[in-house]
């Protein structure tokens, strides 16, 4: 197991200060903020909009998801267990997050992130993260972060694709989401 205790502590302090953290995940590099803090989400959403990035909510586990998605079909968990790639699902009726983190209809793409660093960070922070994912380690994007995880030397060709689905009538419907 990687030793990233210092990075976790620094990232936790940065998130608590409502600032942006940059870190690698299984599906790319992430810029993230506390999903419950309207000002932090607003600032990151402006960056996402300006660069045509898709935003997602990162959660640590099914329990955390059930705290925030009021109408959830439990069959979605079986579907997620079968997926080989990181999978974001468009959920309805999301509560407990900043309004800025949701669409006008209270929906959001949510990913239960199983990346070692991400999962540890979210569990320790005890709140979901509002995130945009990048397909590049570009210092242009790192410059927006108040804390850049030191252990971010993962190669772009090690990333898995991120897939998007909507869950309709007990069935996953694949969505084509374009991003930079």
GROMACS .gro file of C-alpha atoms in nm:
model
  180
    1UNK     CA    1   0.000   0.000   0.000
    2UNK     CA    2   0.122   0.345  -0.089
    3UNK     CA    3   0.218   0.578   0.189
    4UNK     CA    4   0.023   0.892   0.120
    5UNK     CA    5  -0.062   0.998   0.476
    6UNK     CA    6   0.099   1.343   0.435
    7UNK     CA    7  -0.086   1.405   0.110
    8UNK     CA    8  -0.416   1.301   0.271
    9UNK     CA    9  -0.361   1.536   0.566
   10UNK     CA   10  -0.268   1.828   0.339
   11UNK     CA   11  -0.562   1.758   0.107
   12UNK     CA   12  -0.801   1.743   0.405
   13UNK     CA   13  -0.680   2.083   0.528
   14UNK     CA   14  -0.716   2.228   0.179
   15UNK     CA   15  -1.071   2.095   0.139
   16UNK     CA   16  -1.168   2.222   0.485
   17UNK     CA   17  -1.048   2.568   0.375
   18UNK     CA   18  -1.286   2.543   0.074
   19UNK     CA   19  -0.996   2.533  -0.170
   20UNK     CA   20  -0.918   2.312  -0.471
   21UNK     CA   21  -0.715   1.990  -0.451
   22UNK     CA   22  -0.547   1.822  -0.752
   23UNK     CA   23  -0.487   1.445  -0.742
   24UNK     CA   24  -0.476   1.134  -0.963
   25UNK     CA   25  -0.757   0.878  -0.973
   26UNK     CA   26  -0.800   0.556  -1.170
   27UNK     CA   27  -0.967   0.743  -1.456
   28UNK     CA   28  -0.760   1.063  -1.476
   29UNK     CA   29  -0.647   1.365  -1.284
   30UNK     CA   30  -0.897   1.536  -1.058
   31UNK     CA   31  -0.960   1.890  -0.941
   32UNK     CA   32  -1.195   1.866  -0.642
   33UNK     CA   33  -1.363   2.066  -0.368
   34UNK     CA   34  -1.606   1.999  -0.084
   35UNK     CA   35  -1.940   1.922  -0.256
   36UNK     CA   36  -2.133   2.079   0.032
   37UNK     CA   37  -1.971   2.424   0.007
   38UNK     CA   38  -2.149   2.649  -0.244
   39UNK     CA   39  -1.863   2.897  -0.295
   40UNK     CA   40  -1.603   2.629  -0.357
   41UNK     CA   41  -1.831   2.440  -0.597
   42UNK     CA   42  -1.916   2.761  -0.781
   43UNK     CA   43  -1.549   2.844  -0.839
   44UNK     CA   44  -1.468   2.496  -0.969
   45UNK     CA   45  -1.783   2.487  -1.184
   46UNK     CA   46  -1.674   2.813  -1.350
   47UNK     CA   47  -1.343   2.647  -1.440
   48UNK     CA   48  -1.524   2.338  -1.568
   49UNK     CA   49  -1.763   2.543  -1.781
   50UNK     CA   50  -1.481   2.754  -1.927
   51UNK     CA   51  -1.292   2.440  -2.032
   52UNK     CA   52  -1.590   2.220  -2.131
   53UNK     CA   53  -1.520   1.966  -1.854
   54UNK     CA   54  -1.789   1.739  -1.716
   55UNK     CA   55  -1.833   1.761  -1.342
   56UNK     CA   56  -1.901   1.461  -1.122
   57UNK     CA   57  -1.959   1.393  -0.756
   58UNK     CA   58  -1.711   1.153  -0.596
   59UNK     CA   59  -1.834   0.939  -0.307
   60UNK     CA   60  -1.653   0.678  -0.101
   61UNK     CA   61  -1.909   0.397  -0.082
   62UNK     CA   62  -2.270   0.284  -0.120
   63UNK     CA   63  -2.360   0.405   0.228
   64UNK     CA   64  -2.256   0.760   0.147
   65UNK     CA   65  -2.449   0.745  -0.181
   66UNK     CA   66  -2.765   0.634  -0.001
   67UNK     CA   67  -2.735   0.933   0.233
   68UNK     CA   68  -2.751   1.172  -0.061
   69UNK     CA   69  -2.970   1.000  -0.324
   70UNK     CA   70  -3.327   0.992  -0.192
   71UNK     CA   71  -3.471   0.768  -0.462
   72UNK     CA   72  -3.227   0.493  -0.545
   73UNK     CA   73  -3.290   0.156  -0.703
   74UNK     CA   74  -3.071  -0.087  -0.507
   75UNK     CA   75  -3.022  -0.292  -0.824
   76UNK     CA   76  -2.778  -0.020  -0.937
   77UNK     CA   77  -2.524  -0.159  -0.688
   78UNK     CA   78  -2.529  -0.499  -0.862
   79UNK     CA   79  -2.474  -0.323  -1.194
   80UNK     CA   80  -2.181  -0.125  -1.052
   81UNK     CA   81  -2.023  -0.442  -0.910
   82UNK     CA   82  -2.022  -0.592  -1.261
   83UNK     CA   83  -1.842  -0.297  -1.420
   84UNK     CA   84  -1.474  -0.328  -1.501
   85UNK     CA   85  -1.429   0.046  -1.559
   86UNK     CA   86  -1.498   0.340  -1.328
   87UNK     CA   87  -1.868   0.418  -1.379
   88UNK     CA   88  -2.062   0.737  -1.306
   89UNK     CA   89  -2.440   0.711  -1.283
   90UNK     CA   90  -2.680   1.002  -1.326
   91UNK     CA   91  -2.890   1.003  -1.008
   92UNK     CA   92  -3.210   1.197  -0.936
   93UNK     CA   93  -3.325   1.370  -0.620
   94UNK     CA   94  -2.986   1.442  -0.466
   95UNK     CA   95  -2.986   1.609  -0.124
   96UNK     CA   96  -2.728   1.740   0.120
   97UNK     CA   97  -2.494   1.892  -0.139
   98UNK     CA   98  -2.451   2.252  -0.248
   99UNK     CA   99  -2.717   2.349  -0.503
  100UNK     CA  100  -2.432   2.452  -0.733
  101UNK     CA  101  -2.315   2.089  -0.746
  102UNK     CA  102  -2.645   1.976  -0.898
  103UNK     CA  103  -2.832   2.034  -1.219
  104UNK     CA  104  -3.149   2.245  -1.213
  105UNK     CA  105  -3.345   1.922  -1.168
  106UNK     CA  106  -3.139   1.809  -0.865
  107UNK     CA  107  -2.950   1.544  -1.061
  108UNK     CA  108  -2.578   1.470  -1.070
  109UNK     CA  109  -2.334   1.217  -1.207
  110UNK     CA  110  -2.202   1.028  -0.906
  111UNK     CA  111  -1.905   0.793  -0.901
  112UNK     CA  112  -1.823   0.568  -0.608
  113UNK     CA  113  -1.450   0.608  -0.641
  114UNK     CA  114  -1.249   0.298  -0.558
  115UNK     CA  115  -0.909   0.455  -0.628
  116UNK     CA  116  -0.698   0.406  -0.317
  117UNK     CA  117  -0.612   0.772  -0.261
  118UNK     CA  118  -0.957   0.907  -0.351
  119UNK     CA  119  -1.148   0.659  -0.140
  120UNK     CA  120  -0.924   0.725   0.161
  121UNK     CA  121  -0.954   1.102   0.117
  122UNK     CA  122  -1.334   1.098   0.087
  123UNK     CA  123  -1.376   0.862   0.382
  124UNK     CA  124  -1.150   1.076   0.600
  125UNK     CA  125  -1.320   1.398   0.485
  126UNK     CA  126  -1.662   1.242   0.552
  127UNK     CA  127  -1.822   1.441   0.272
  128UNK     CA  128  -1.855   1.391  -0.103
  129UNK     CA  129  -1.628   1.582  -0.340
  130UNK     CA  130  -1.739   1.792  -0.635
  131UNK     CA  131  -1.486   1.721  -0.907
  132UNK     CA  132  -1.386   1.776  -1.265
  133UNK     CA  133  -1.163   1.523  -1.428
  134UNK     CA  134  -0.883   1.599  -1.668
  135UNK     CA  135  -0.713   1.385  -1.927
  136UNK     CA  136  -0.384   1.561  -1.867
  137UNK     CA  137  -0.146   1.640  -1.582
  138UNK     CA  138  -0.107   1.985  -1.733
  139UNK     CA  139   0.048   2.242  -1.504
  140UNK     CA  140  -0.210   2.484  -1.644
  141UNK     CA  141  -0.475   2.299  -1.448
  142UNK     CA  142  -0.254   2.220  -1.149
  143UNK     CA  143  -0.209   2.596  -1.110
  144UNK     CA  144  -0.579   2.628  -1.013
  145UNK     CA  145  -0.527   2.397  -0.716
  146UNK     CA  146  -0.430   2.518  -0.371
  147UNK     CA  147  -0.279   2.177  -0.299
  148UNK     CA  148  -0.129   1.937  -0.553
  149UNK     CA  149  -0.081   1.582  -0.430
  150UNK     CA  150   0.291   1.509  -0.441
  151UNK     CA  151   0.246   1.152  -0.562
  152UNK     CA  152   0.078   1.242  -0.893
  153UNK     CA  153   0.329   1.097  -1.136
  154UNK     CA  154   0.086   0.839  -1.272
  155UNK     CA  155   0.111   0.805  -1.648
  156UNK     CA  156  -0.189   0.901  -1.863
  157UNK     CA  157  -0.174   0.564  -2.037
  158UNK     CA  158  -0.240   0.391  -1.701
  159UNK     CA  159  -0.585   0.550  -1.675
  160UNK     CA  160  -0.905   0.360  -1.734
  161UNK     CA  161  -1.190   0.507  -1.934
  162UNK     CA  162  -1.468   0.667  -1.733
  163UNK     CA  163  -1.811   0.551  -1.845
  164UNK     CA  164  -2.142   0.730  -1.789
  165UNK     CA  165  -2.488   0.579  -1.748
  166UNK     CA  166  -2.836   0.690  -1.662
  167UNK     CA  167  -3.049   0.452  -1.457
  168UNK     CA  168  -3.402   0.425  -1.599
  169UNK     CA  169  -3.665   0.166  -1.506
  170UNK     CA  170  -3.417  -0.073  -1.344
  171UNK     CA  171  -3.184  -0.055  -1.643
  172UNK     CA  172  -2.856   0.118  -1.722
  173UNK     CA  173  -2.863   0.338  -2.030
  174UNK     CA  174  -2.518   0.430  -2.167
  175UNK     CA  175  -2.459   0.802  -2.221
  176UNK     CA  176  -2.204   0.958  -2.453
  177UNK     CA  177  -2.035   1.238  -2.259
  178UNK     CA  178  -1.768   1.434  -2.443
  179UNK     CA  179  -1.493   1.619  -2.258
  180UNK     CA  180  -1.147   1.754  -2.339
   0.00000   0.00000   0.00000
